[in-house]
Short mmCIF file of C-alpha atoms in Angstrom, two decimals:
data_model
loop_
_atom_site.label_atom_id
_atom_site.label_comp_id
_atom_site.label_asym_id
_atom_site.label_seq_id
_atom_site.Cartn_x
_atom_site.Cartn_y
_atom_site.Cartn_z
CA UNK A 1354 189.02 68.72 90.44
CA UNK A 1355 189.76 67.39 87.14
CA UNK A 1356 189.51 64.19 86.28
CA UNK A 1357 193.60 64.46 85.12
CA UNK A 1358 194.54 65.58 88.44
CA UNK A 1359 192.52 63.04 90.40
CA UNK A 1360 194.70 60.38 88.65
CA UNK A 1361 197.98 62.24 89.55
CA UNK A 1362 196.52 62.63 92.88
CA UNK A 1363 196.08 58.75 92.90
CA UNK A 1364 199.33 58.16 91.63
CA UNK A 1365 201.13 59.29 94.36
CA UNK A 1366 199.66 57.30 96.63
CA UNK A 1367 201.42 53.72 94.94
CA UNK A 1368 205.03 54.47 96.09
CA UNK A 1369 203.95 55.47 99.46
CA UNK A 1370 201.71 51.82 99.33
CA UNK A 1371 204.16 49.73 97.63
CA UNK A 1372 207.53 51.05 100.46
CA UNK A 1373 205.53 50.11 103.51
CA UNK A 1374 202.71 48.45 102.98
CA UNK A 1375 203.31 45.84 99.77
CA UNK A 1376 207.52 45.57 99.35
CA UNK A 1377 207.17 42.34 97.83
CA UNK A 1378 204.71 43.54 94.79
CA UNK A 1379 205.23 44.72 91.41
CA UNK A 1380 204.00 48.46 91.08
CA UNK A 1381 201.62 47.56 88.90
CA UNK A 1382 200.12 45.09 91.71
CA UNK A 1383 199.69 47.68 94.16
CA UNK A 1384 197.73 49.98 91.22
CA UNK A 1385 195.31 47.00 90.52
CA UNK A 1386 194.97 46.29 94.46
CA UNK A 1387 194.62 50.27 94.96
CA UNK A 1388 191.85 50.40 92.90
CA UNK A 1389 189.82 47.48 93.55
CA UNK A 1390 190.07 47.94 97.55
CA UNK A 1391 188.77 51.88 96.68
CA UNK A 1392 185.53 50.69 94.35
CA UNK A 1393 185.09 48.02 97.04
CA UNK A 1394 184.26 51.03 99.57
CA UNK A 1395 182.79 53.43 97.59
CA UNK A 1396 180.30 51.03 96.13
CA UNK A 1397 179.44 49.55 99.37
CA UNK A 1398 176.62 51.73 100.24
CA UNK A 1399 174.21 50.22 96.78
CA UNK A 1400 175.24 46.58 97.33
CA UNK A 1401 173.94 43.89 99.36
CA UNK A 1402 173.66 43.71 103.25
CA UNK A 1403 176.15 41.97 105.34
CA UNK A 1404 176.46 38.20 104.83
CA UNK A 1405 178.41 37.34 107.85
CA UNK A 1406 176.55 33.79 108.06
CA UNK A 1407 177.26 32.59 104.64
CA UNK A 1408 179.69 29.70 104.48
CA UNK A 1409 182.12 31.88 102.00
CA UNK A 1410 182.11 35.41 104.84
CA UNK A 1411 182.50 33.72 107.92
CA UNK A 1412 184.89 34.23 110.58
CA UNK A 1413 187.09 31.05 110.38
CA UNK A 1414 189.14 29.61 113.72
CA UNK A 1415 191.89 27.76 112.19
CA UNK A 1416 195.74 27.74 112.69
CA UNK A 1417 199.15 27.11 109.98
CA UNK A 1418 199.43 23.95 109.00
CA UNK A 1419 202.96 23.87 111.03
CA UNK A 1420 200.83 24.13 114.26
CA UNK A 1421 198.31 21.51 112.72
CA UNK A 1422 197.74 18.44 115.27
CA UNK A 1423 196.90 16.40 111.89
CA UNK A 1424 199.25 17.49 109.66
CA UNK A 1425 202.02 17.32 112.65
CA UNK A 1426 201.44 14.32 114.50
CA UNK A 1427 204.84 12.62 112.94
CA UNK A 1428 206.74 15.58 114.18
CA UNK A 1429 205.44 17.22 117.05
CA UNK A 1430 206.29 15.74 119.93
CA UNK A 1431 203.20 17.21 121.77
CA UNK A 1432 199.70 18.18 119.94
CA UNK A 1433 197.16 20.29 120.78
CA UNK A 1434 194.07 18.18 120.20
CA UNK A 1435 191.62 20.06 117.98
CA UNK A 1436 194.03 22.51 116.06
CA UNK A 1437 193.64 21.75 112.77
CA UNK A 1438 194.49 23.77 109.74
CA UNK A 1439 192.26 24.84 107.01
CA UNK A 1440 192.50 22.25 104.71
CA UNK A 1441 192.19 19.98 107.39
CA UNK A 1442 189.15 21.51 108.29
CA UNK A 1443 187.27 21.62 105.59
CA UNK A 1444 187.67 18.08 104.68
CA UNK A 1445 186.77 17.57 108.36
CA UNK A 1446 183.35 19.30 107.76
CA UNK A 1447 182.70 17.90 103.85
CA UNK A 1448 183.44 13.79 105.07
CA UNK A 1449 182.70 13.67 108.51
CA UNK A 1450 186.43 12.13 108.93
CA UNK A 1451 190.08 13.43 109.57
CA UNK A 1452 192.14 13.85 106.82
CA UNK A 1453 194.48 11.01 106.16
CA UNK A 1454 197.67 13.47 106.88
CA UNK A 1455 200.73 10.98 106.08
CA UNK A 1456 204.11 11.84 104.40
CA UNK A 1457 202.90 15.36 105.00
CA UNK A 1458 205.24 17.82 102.80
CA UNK A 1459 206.64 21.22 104.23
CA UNK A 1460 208.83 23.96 102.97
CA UNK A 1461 212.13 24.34 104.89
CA UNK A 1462 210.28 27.59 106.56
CA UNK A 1463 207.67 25.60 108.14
CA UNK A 1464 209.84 22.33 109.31
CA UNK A 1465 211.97 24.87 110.97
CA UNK A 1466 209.38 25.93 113.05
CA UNK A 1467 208.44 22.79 113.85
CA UNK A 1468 212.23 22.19 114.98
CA UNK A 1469 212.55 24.92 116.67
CA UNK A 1470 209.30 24.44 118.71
CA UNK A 1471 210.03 20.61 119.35
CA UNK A 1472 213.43 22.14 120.77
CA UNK A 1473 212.11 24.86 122.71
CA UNK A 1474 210.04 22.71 124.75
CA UNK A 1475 212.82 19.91 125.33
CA UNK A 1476 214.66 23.18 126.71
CA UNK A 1477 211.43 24.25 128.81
CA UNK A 1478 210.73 20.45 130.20
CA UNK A 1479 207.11 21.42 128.93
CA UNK A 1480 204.57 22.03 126.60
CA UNK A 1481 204.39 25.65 124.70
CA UNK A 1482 201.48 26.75 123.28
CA UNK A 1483 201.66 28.15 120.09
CA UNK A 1484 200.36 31.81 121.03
CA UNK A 1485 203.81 31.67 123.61
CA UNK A 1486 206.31 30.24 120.78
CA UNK A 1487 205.05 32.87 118.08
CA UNK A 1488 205.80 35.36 120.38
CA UNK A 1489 208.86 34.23 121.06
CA UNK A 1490 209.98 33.66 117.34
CA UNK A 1491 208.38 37.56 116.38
CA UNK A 1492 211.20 38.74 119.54
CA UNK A 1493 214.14 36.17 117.95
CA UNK A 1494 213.42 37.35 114.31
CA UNK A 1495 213.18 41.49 115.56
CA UNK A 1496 216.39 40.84 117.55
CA UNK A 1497 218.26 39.57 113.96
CA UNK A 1498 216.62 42.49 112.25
CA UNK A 1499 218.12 44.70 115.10
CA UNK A 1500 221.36 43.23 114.29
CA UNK A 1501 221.39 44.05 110.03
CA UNK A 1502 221.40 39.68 109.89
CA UNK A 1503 219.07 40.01 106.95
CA UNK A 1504 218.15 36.58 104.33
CA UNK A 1505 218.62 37.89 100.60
CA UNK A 1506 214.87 38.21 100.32
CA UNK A 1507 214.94 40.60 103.10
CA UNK A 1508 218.07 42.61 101.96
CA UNK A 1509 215.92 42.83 98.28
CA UNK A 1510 212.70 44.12 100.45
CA UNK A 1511 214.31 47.19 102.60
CA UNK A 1512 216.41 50.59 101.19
CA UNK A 1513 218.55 51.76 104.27
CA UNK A 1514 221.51 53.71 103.65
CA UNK A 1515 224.60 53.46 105.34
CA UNK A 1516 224.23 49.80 106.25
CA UNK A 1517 227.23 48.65 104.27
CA UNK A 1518 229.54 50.57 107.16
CA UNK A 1519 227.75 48.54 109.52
CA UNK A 1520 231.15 47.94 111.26
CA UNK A 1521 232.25 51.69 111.66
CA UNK A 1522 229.01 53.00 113.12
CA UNK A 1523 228.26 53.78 116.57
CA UNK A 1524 225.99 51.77 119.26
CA UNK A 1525 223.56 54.76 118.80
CA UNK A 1526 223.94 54.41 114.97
CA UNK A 1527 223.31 51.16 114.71
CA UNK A 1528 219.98 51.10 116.96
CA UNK A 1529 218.66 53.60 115.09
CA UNK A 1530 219.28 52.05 111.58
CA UNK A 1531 217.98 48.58 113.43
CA UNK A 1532 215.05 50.37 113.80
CA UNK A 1533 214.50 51.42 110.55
CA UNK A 1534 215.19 48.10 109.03
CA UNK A 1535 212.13 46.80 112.05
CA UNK A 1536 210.17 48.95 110.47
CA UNK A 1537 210.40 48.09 107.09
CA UNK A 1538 209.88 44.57 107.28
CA UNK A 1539 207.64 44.20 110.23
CA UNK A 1540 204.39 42.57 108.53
CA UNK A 1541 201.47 44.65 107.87
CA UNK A 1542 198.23 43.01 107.30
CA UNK A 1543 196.01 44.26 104.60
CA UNK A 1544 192.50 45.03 106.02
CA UNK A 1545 190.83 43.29 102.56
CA UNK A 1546 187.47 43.17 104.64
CA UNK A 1547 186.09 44.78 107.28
CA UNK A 1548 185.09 42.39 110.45
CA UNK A 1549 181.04 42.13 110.35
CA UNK A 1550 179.84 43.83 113.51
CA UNK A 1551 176.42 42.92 112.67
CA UNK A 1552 175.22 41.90 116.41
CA UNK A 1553 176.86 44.35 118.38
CA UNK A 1554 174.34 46.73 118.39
CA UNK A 1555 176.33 49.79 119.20
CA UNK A 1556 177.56 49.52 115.68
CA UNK A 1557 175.79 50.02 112.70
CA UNK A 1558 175.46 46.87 110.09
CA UNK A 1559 178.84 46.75 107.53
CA UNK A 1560 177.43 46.43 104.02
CA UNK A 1561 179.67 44.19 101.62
CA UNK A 1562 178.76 43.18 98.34
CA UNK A 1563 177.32 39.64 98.17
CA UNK A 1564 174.72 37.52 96.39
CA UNK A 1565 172.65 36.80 99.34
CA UNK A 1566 171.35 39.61 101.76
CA UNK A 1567 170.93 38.52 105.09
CA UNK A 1568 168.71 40.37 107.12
CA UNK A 1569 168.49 41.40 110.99
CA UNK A 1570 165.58 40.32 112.76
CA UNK A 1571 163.17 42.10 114.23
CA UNK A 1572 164.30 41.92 118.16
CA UNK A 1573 168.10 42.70 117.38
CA UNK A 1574 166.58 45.96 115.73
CA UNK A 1575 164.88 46.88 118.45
CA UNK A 1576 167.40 46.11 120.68
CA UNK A 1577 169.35 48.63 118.63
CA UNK A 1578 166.91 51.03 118.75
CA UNK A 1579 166.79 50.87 122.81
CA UNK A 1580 170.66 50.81 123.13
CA UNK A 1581 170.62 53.88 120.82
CA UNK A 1582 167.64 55.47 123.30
CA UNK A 1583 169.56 54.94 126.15
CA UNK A 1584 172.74 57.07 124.59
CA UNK A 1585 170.95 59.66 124.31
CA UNK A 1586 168.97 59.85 127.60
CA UNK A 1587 172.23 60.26 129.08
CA UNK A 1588 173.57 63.63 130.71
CA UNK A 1589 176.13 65.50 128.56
CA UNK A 1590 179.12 65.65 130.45
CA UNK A 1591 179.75 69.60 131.96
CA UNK A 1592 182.51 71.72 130.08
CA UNK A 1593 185.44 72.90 132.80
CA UNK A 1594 186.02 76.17 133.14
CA UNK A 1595 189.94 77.19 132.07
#
């Protein structure tokens, strides 16, 4: 294949990217991300091995900074000892000391949240973890969706036709069109990097490009190989007869 049609092949891919994947990127965005995140892979078998322990790859345990016990603690009425955001984190780790949180500014998004939680468990008589209340915000938020009660962000981010009859249509008409809009601005999470699998040794190693190789030792290799011996001692499983 030509090189010509290998870029009209690629092409065709960015409309398909930017409708459900990226809505709130310029086309030209989702060209520069398409072709970074597709050298990323294909150069991944000449670069360096996994570097799951280095302070930059790690996995990281934190949660939003409207679910922060620091950054909270002159709203939320009760806190979850230990839940600290990122920034609260890493100043955690560089001093030794927690963050002096005061005055702490949020955008009206965020203060909402921490309204609406505050709320929720006045309405419960207990505490809500925060698992339990983003669940229940993700079924409040699909219900509006359901309904066509869209912000002007969301109106900009989703082409549905026949929504401005909403009043005329049917029950049926309207669930399905509900649907559609769900589907459209449901969140989609871009898979920038793959989740190191390095120690499970059914897997093999995920290479990613980094400045310092990390290598497996010696008895999680030959654990591998073992694990991998055992797979194959096993019996194939017997073909039925039809």
């Amino acid at each position: 294949m030509s090189r010509r049609k290998l870029q009209e092949k690629s092409r065709h891919h960015f409309p398909t990217i930017h409708n459900f994947q990226m809505k709130n990127h310029h086309i030209a965005e989702v060209s520069k991300f398409y072709h970074n995140f597709k050298n990323f892979y294909l150069g991944a078998d000449s670069t360096e091995g996994c570097n799951y322990r280095g302070p930059l790859c790690m996995n990281l345990d934190f949660v939003p900074r409207w679910a922060c016990s620091n950054c909270t603690k002159a709203l939320r009425m009760s806190l979850a000892q230990g839940d600290l955001c990122l920034i609260c984190q890493t100043y955690l780790q560089l001093t030794g000391k927690i963050r002096p949180a005061s005055n702490v500014v949020f955008n009206d998004e965020d203060f909402q949240k921490i309204q609406d939680w505050n709320q929720m468990e006045i309405s419960e008589g207990r505490s809500i973890q925060m698992v339990e209340f983003e669940k229940i915000q993700e079924e409040k938020i699909t219900n509006r969706w359901m309904r066509n009660e869209l912000t002007e962000e969301e109106e900009d981010m989703i082409d549905i036709p026949h929504r401005g009859r909403w009043n005329k249509l049917t029950e049926t008409e309207k669930m399905e069109i509900g649907a559609k809009i769900v589907e459209q601005l449901k969140p989609h999470p871009l898979p920038l990097f793959k989740k190191c699998q390095c120690e499970d040794v059914e897997n093999v190693p995920i290479r990613a490009p980094s400045p310092v190789r990390v290598m497996m030792s010696r008895e999680m290799i030959l654990k591998s190989f073992r694990k991998i011996g055992e797979e194959v001692k096993k019996p194939t499983a017997k073909r039925r007869k039809m």
